[in-house]
PDB file of C-alpha atoms and ligand atoms in Angstrom:
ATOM      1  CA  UNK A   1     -11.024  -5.498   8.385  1.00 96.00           C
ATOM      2  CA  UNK A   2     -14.378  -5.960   7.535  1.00 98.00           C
ATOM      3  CA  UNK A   3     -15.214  -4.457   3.840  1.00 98.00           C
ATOM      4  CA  UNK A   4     -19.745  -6.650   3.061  1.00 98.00           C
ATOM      5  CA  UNK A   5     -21.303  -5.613  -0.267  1.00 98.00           C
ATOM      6  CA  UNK A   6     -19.349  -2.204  -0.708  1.00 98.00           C
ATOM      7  CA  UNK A   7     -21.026  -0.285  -3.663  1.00 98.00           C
ATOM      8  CA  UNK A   8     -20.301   3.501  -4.837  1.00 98.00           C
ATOM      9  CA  UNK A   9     -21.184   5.551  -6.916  1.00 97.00           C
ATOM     10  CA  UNK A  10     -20.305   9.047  -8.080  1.00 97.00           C
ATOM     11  CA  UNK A  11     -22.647  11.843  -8.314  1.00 95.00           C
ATOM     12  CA  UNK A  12     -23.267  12.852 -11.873  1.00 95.00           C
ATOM     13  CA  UNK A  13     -26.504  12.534 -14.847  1.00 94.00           C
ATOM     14  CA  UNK A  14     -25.774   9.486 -15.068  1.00 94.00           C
ATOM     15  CA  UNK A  15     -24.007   8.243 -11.934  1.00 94.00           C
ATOM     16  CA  UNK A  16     -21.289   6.458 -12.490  1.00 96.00           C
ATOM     17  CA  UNK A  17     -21.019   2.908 -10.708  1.00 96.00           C
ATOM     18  CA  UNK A  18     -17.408   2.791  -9.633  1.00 97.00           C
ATOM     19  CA  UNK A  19     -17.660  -0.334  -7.285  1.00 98.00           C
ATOM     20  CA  UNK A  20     -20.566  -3.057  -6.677  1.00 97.00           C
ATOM     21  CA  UNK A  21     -21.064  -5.635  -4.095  1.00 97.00           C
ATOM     22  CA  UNK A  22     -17.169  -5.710  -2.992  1.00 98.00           C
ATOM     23  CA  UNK A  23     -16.999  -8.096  -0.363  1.00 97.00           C
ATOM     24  CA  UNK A  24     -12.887  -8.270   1.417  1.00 97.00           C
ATOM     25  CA  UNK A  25     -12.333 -10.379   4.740  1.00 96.00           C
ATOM     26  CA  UNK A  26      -8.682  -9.636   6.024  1.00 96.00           C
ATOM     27  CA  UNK A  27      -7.156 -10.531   8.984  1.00 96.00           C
ATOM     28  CA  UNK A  28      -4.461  -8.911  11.323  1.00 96.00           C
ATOM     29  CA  UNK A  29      -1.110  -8.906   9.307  1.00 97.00           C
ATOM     30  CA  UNK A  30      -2.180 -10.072   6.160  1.00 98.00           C
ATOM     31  CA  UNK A  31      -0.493  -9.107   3.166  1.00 98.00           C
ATOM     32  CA  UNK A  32      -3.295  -8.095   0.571  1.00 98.00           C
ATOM     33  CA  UNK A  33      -3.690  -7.239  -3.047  1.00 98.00           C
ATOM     34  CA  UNK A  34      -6.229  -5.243  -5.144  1.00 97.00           C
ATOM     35  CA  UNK A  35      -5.060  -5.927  -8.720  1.00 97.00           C
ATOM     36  CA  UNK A  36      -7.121  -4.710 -11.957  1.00 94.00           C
ATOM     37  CA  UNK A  37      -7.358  -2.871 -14.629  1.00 91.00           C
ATOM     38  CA  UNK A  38      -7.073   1.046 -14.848  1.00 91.00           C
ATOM     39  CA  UNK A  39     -10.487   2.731 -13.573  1.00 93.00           C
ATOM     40  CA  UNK A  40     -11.927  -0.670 -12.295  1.00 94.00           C
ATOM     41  CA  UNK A  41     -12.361   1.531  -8.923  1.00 96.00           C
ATOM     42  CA  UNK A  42      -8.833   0.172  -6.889  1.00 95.00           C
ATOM     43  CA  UNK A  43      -8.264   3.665  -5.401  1.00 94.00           C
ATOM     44  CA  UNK A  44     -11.838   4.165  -4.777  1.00 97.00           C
ATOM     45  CA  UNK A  45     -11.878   1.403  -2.455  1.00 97.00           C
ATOM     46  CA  UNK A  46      -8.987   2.553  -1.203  1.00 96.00           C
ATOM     47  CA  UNK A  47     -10.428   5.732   0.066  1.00 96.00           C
ATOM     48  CA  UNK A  48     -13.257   4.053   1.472  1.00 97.00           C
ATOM     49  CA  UNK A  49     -11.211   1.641   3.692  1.00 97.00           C
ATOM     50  CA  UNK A  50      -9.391   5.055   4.452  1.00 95.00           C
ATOM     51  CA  UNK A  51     -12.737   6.779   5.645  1.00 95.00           C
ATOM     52  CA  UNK A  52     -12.459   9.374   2.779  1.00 94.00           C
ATOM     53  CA  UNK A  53     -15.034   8.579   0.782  1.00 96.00           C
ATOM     54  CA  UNK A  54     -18.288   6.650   2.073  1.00 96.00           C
ATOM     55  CA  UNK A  55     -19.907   3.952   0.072  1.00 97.00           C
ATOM     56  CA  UNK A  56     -23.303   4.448  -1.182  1.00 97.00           C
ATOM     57  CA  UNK A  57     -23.958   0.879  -0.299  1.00 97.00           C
ATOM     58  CA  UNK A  58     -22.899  -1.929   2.059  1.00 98.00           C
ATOM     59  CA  UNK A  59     -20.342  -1.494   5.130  1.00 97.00           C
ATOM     60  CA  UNK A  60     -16.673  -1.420   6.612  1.00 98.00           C
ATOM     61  CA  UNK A  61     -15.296  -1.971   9.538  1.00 98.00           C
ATOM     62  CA  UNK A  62     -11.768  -1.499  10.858  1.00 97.00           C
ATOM     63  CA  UNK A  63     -11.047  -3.573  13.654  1.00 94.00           C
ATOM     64  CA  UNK A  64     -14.859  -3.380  14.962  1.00 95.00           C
ATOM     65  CA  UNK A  65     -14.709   0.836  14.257  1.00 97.00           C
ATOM     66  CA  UNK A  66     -15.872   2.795  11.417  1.00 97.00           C
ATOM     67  CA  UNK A  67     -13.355   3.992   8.680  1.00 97.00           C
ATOM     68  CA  UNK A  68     -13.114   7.243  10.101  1.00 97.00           C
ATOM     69  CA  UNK A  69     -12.812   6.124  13.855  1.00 97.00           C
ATOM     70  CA  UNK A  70     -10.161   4.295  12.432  1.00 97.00           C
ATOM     71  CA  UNK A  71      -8.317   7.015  10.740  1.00 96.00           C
ATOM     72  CA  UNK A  72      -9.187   9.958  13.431  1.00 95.00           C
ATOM     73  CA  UNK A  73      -6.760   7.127  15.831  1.00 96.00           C
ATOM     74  CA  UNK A  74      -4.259   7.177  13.674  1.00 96.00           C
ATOM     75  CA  UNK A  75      -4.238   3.133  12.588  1.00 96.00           C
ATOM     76  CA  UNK A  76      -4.020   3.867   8.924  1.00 97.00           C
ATOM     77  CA  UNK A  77      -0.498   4.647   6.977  1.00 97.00           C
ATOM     78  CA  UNK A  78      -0.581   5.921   3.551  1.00 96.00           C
ATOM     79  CA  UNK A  79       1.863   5.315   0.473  1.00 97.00           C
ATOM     80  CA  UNK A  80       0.703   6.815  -2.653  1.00 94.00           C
ATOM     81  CA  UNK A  81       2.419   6.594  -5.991  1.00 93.00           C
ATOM     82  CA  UNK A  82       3.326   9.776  -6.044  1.00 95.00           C
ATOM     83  CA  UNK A  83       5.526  10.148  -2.115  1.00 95.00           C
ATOM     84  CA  UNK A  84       4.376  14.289  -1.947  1.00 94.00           C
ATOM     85  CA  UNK A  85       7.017  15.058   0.282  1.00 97.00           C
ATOM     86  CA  UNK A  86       7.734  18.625   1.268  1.00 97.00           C
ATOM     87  CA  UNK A  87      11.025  19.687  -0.939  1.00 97.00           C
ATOM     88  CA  UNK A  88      11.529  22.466   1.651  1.00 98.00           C
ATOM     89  CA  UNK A  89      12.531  20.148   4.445  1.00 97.00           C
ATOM     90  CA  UNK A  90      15.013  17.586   5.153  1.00 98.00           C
ATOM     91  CA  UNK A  91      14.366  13.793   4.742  1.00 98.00           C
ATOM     92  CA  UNK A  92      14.613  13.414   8.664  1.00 97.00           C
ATOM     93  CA  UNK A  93      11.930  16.356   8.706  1.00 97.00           C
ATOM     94  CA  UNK A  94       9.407  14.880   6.010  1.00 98.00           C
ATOM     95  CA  UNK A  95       9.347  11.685   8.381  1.00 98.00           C
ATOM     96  CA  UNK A  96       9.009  13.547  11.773  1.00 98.00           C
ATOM     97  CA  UNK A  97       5.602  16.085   9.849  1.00 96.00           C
ATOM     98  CA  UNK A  98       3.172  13.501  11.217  1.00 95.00           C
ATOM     99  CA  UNK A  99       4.434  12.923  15.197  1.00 97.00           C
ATOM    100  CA  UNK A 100       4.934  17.089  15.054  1.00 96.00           C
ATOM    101  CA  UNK A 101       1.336  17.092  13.544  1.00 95.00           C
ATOM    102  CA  UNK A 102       0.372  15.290  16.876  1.00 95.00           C
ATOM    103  CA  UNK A 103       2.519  16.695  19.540  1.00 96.00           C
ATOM    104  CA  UNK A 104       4.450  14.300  19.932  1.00 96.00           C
ATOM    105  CA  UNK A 105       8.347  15.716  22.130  1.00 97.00           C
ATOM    106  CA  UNK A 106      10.607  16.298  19.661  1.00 97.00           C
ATOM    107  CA  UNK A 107      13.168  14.427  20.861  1.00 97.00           C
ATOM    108  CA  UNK A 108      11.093  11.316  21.007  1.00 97.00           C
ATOM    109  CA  UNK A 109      10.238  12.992  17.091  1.00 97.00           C
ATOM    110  CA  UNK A 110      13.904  12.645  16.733  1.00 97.00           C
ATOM    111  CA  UNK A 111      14.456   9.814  17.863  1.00 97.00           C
ATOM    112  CA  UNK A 112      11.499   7.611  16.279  1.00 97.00           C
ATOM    113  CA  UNK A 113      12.402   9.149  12.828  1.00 97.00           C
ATOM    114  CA  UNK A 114      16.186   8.328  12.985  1.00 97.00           C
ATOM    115  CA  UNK A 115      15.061   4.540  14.045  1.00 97.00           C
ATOM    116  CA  UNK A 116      12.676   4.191  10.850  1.00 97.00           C
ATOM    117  CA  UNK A 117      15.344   5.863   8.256  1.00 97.00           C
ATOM    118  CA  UNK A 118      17.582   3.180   9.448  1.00 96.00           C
ATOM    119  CA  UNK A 119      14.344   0.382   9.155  1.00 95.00           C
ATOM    120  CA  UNK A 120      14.167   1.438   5.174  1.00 96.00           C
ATOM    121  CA  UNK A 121      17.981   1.862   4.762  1.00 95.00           C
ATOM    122  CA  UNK A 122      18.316   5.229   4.246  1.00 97.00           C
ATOM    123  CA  UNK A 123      20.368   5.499   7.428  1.00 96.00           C
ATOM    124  CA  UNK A 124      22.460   8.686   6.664  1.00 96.00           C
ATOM    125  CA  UNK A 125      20.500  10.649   4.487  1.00 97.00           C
ATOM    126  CA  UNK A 126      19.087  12.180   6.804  1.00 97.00           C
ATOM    127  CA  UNK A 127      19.945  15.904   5.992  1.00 98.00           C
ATOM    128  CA  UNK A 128      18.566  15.545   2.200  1.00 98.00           C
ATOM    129  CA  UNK A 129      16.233  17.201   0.521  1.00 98.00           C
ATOM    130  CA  UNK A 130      13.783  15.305  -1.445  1.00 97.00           C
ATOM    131  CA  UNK A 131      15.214  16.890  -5.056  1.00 97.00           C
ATOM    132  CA  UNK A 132      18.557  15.411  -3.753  1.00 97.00           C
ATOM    133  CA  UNK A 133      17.114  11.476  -3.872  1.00 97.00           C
ATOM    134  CA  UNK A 134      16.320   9.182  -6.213  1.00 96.00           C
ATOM    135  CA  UNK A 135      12.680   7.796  -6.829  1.00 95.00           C
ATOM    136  CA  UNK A 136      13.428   5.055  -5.004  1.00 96.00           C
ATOM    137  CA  UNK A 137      14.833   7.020  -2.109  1.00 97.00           C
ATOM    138  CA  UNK A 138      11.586   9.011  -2.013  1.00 97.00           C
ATOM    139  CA  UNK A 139       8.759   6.314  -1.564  1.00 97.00           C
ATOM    140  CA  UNK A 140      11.527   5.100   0.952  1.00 97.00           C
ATOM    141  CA  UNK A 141      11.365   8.740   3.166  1.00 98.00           C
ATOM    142  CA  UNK A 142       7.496   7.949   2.463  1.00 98.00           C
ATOM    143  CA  UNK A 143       7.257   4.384   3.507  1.00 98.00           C
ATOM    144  CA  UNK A 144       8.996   5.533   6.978  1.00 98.00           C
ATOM    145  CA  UNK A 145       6.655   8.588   7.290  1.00 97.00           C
ATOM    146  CA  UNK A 146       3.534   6.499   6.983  1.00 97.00           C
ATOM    147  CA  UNK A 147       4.986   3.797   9.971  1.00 97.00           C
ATOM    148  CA  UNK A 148       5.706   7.287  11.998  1.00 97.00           C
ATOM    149  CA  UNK A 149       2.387   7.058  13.762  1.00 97.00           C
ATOM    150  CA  UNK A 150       2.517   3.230  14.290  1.00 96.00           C
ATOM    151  CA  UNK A 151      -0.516   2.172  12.089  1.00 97.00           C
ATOM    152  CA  UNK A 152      -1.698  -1.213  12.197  1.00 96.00           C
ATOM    153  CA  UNK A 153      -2.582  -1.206   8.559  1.00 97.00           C
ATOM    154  CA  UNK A 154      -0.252   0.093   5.263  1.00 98.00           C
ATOM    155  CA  UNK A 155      -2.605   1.075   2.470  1.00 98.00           C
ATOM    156  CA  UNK A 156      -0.132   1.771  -0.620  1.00 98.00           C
ATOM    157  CA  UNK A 157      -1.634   3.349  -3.665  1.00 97.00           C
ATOM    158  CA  UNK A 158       0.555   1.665  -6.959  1.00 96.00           C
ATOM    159  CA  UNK A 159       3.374   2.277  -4.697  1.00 97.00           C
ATOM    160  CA  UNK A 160       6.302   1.757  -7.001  1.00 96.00           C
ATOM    161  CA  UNK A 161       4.430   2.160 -10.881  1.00 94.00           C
ATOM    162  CA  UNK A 162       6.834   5.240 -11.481  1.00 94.00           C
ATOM    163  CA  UNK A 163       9.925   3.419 -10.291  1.00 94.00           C
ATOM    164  CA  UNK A 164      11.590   1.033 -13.259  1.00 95.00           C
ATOM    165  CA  UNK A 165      11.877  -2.679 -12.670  1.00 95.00           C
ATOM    166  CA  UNK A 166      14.808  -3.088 -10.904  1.00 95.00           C
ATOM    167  CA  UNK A 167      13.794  -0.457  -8.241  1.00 94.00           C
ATOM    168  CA  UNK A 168      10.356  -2.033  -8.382  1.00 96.00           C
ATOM    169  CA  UNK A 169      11.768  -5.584  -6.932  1.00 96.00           C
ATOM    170  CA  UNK A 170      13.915  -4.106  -4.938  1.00 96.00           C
ATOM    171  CA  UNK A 171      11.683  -2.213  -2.985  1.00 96.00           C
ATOM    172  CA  UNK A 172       9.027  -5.267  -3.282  1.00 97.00           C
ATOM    173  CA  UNK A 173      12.004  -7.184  -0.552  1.00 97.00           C
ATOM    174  CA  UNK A 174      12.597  -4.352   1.415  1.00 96.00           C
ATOM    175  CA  UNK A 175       8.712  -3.649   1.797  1.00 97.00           C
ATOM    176  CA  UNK A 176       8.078  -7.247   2.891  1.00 98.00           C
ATOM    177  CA  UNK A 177      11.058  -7.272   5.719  1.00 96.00           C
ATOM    178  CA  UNK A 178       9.468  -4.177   6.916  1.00 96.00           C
ATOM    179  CA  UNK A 179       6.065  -5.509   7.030  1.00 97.00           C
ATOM    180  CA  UNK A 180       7.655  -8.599   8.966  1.00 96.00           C
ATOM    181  CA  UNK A 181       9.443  -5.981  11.373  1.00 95.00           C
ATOM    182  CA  UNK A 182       6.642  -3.699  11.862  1.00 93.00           C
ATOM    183  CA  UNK A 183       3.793  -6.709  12.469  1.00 92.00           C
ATOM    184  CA  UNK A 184       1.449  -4.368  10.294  1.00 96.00           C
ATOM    185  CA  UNK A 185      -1.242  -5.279   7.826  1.00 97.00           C
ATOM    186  CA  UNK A 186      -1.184  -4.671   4.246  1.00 98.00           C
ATOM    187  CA  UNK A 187      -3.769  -3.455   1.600  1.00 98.00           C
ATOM    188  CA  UNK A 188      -1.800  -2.980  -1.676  1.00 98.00           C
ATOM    189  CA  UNK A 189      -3.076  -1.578  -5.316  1.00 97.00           C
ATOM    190  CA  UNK A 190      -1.151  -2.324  -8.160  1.00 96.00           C
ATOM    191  CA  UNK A 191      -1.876  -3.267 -11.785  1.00 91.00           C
ATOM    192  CA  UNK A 192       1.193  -5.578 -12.094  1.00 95.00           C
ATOM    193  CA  UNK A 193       0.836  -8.917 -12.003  1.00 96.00           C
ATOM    194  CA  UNK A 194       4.571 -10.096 -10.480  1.00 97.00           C
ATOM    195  CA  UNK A 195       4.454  -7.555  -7.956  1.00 97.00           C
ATOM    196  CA  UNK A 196       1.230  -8.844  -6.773  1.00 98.00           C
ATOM    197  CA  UNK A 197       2.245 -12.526  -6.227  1.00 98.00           C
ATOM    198  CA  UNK A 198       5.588 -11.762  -4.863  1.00 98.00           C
ATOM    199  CA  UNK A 199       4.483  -9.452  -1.918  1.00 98.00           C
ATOM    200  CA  UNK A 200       0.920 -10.998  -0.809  1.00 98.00           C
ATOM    201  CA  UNK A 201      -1.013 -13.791   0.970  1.00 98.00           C
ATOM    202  CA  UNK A 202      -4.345 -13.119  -1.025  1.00 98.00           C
ATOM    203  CA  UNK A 203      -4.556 -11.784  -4.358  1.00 98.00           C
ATOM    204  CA  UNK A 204      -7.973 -10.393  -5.042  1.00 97.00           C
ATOM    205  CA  UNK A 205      -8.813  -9.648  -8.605  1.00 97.00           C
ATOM    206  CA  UNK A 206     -11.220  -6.659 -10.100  1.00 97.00           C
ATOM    207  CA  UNK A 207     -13.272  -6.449 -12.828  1.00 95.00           C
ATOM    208  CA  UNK A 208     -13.421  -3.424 -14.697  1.00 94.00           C
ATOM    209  CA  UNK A 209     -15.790  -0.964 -13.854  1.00 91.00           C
ATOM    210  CA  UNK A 210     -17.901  -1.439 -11.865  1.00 94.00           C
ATOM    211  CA  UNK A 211     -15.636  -2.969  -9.926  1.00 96.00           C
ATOM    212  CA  UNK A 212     -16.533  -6.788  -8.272  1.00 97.00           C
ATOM    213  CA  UNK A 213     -14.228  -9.028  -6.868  1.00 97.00           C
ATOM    214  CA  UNK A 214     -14.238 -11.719  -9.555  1.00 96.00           C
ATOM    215  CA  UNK A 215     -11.763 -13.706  -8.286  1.00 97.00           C
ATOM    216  CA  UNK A 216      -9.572 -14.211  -4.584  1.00 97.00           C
ATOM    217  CA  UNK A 217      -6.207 -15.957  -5.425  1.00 97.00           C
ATOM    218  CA  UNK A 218      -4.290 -17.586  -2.000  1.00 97.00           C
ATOM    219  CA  UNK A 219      -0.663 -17.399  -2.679  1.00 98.00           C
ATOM    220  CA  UNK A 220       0.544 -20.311  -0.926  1.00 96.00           C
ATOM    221  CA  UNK A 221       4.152 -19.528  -1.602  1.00 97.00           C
ATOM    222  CA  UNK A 222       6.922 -19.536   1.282  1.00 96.00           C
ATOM    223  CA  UNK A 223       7.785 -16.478   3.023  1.00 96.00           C
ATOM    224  CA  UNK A 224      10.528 -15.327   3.469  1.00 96.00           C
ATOM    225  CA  UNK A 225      10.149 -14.729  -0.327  1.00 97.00           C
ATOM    226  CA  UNK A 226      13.454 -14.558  -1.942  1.00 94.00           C
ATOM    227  CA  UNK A 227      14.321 -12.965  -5.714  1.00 93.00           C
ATOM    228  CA  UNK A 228      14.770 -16.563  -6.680  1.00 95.00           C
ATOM    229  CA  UNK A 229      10.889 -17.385  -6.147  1.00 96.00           C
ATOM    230  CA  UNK A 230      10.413 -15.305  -9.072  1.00 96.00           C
ATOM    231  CA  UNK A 231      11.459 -17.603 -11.650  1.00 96.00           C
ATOM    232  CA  UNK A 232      10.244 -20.719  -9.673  1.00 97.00           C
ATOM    233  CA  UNK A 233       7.305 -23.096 -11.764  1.00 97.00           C
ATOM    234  CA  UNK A 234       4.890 -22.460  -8.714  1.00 97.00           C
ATOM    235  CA  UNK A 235       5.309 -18.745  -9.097  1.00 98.00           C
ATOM    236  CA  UNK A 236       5.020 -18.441 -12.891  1.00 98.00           C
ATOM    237  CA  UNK A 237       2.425 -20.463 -12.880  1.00 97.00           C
ATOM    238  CA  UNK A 238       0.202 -18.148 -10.361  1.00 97.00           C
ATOM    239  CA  UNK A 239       1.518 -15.609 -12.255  1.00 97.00           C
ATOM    240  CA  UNK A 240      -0.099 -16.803 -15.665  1.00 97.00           C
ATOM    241  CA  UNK A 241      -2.905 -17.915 -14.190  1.00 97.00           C
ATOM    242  CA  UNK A 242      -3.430 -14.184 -13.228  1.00 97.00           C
ATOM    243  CA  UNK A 243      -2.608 -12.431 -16.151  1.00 96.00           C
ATOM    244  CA  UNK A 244      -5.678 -15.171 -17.878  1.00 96.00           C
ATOM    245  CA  UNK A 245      -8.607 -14.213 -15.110  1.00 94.00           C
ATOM    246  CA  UNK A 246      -7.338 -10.489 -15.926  1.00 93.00           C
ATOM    247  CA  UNK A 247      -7.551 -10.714 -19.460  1.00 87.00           C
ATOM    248  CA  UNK A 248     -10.717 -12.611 -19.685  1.00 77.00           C
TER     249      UNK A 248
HETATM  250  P1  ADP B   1      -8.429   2.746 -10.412  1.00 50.11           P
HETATM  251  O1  ADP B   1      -7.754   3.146  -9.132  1.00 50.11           O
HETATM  252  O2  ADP B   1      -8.725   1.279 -10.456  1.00 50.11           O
HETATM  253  O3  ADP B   1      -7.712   3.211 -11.631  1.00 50.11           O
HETATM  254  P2  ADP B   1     -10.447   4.703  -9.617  1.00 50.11           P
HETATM  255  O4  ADP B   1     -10.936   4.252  -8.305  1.00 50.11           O
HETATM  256  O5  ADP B   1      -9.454   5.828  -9.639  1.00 50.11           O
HETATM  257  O6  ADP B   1      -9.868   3.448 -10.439  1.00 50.11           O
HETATM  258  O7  ADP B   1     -11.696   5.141 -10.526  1.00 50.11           O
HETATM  259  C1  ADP B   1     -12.810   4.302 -10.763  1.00 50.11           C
HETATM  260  C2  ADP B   1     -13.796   5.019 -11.662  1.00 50.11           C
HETATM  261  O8  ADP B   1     -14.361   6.109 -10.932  1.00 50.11           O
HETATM  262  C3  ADP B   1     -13.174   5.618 -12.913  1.00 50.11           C
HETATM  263  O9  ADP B   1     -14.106   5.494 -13.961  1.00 50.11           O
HETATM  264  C4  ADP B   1     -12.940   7.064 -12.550  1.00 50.11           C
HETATM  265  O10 ADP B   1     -12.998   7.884 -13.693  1.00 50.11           O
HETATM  266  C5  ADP B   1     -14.113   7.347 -11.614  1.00 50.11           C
HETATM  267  N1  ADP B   1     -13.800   8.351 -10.592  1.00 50.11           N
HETATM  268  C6  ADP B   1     -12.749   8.339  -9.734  1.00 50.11           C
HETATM  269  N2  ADP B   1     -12.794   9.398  -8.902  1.00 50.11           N
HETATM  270  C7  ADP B   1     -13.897  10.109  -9.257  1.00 50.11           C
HETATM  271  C8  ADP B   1     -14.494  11.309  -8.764  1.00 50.11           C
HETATM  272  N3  ADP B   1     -13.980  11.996  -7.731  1.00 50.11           N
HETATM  273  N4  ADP B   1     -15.628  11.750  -9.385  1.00 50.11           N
HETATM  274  C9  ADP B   1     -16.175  11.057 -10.408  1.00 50.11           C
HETATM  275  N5  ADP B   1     -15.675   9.915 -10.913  1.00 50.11           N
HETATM  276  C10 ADP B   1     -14.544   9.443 -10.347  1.00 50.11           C
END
């Protein structure tokens, strides 16, 4: 994914500069990080990757294709911090909306959905309701609903802000033994710091609005990244260094 001197603005007397000059280079499988402060333009960019929104300035391409060629074939999943699922059907049901949305037989619906509820361990539950789960359980139905459609890239939206912090690591291990099962690519948001480092192979740092890259951190740490990485020197000391480009 391609993202050269991305700029937008919104529409408005004045217009207000949301992102400037954002230039991203990922490749296949990588596991990367926009991390900034609140409003610095994160989910903007977001949507523009996504083919939502399109940038006032600059380009992006998607594996040689235009945002919404990319989208319109299905090669995008979504996470968002809220999971929206629909509290009128079952868990198994929520996962199979986008494969029904496309036709897919619904025994091969079935059959797919059952395979990723097992993939983020909620193997089981299928006959829930969403008002029946825990947070945690619910960005889980919505982790397997965004893989439903096979997407080469994950873009998660402050996946797990509203979860607390034992939920939040948690579902930082399980996320990265997906990614390594599903061979997908990554672009995360967050604004926390220990999340970022844990999960990713580039950390790339905003400024507040309007939002520049000001600084791309490689996270040379070995995978498979264990809980006990978290309290290693090498890791707190990315982690500091981090929290010091954010705060100044
Ligand atoms: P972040 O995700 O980093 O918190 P956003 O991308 O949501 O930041 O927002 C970046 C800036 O753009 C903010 O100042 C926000 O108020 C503004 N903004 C976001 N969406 C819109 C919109 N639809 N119309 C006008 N301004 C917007």
């Amino acid at each position: 994914m391609e993202l050269a001197d991305v700029g937008l603005s919104y529409p408005g007397r004045p217009p207000l500069r949301a992102l400037e000059g954002v230039s991203i280079s990922m490749q296949q499988g990588q596991f990367v990080s926009l991390i900034g402060p609140s409003g610095c333009g994160k989910s903007t960019l977001l949507r523009i990757v996504a083919g939502i929104l399109d940038p006032t300035s600059g380009s992006v391409l998607v594996e040689g294709d235009s945002p919404i060629t990319a989208q319109r074939a299905h090669r995008f999943g979504f996470v968002f911090q809220d999971p929206v699922l629909l509290p009128w059907r079952t868990v198994q049901e929520n996962v199979e909306l986008l494969t029904e949305l496309v036709g897919l037989p619904a025994n091969e619906r079935r059959s797919r959905a059952k395979e990723l509820l097992e993939l983020v361990g909620l193997r089981g539950c299928e006959d829930f309701r969403p008002d029946q789960l825990s947070g945690g359980m619910r960005q889980r139905v919505s982790i397997a609903r965004a893989l439903a459609l096979e997407p080469a890239i994950l873009l998660m939206d402050e996946p797990f802000s509203a979860l607390d912090e034992f939920q939040r690591e948690l579902l930082n291990s399980e996320l990265l033994r997906i990614w390594v099962e599903r061979h997908c690519s990554v672009l995360f948001v967050t604004h926390h710091i220990e999340e970022a480092v844990f999960l990713s192979d580039t950390v790339m740092v905003m400024s507040p609005a309007p939002g520049r890259i000001i600084e791309r951190v490689e996270v040379n740490l070995p995978r498979p990244r264990t809980d006990a990485l978290r309290v290693s020197p090498e890791f707190l000391q990315l982690r500091r260094y981090l929290r010091e480009v954010l705060i100044h």
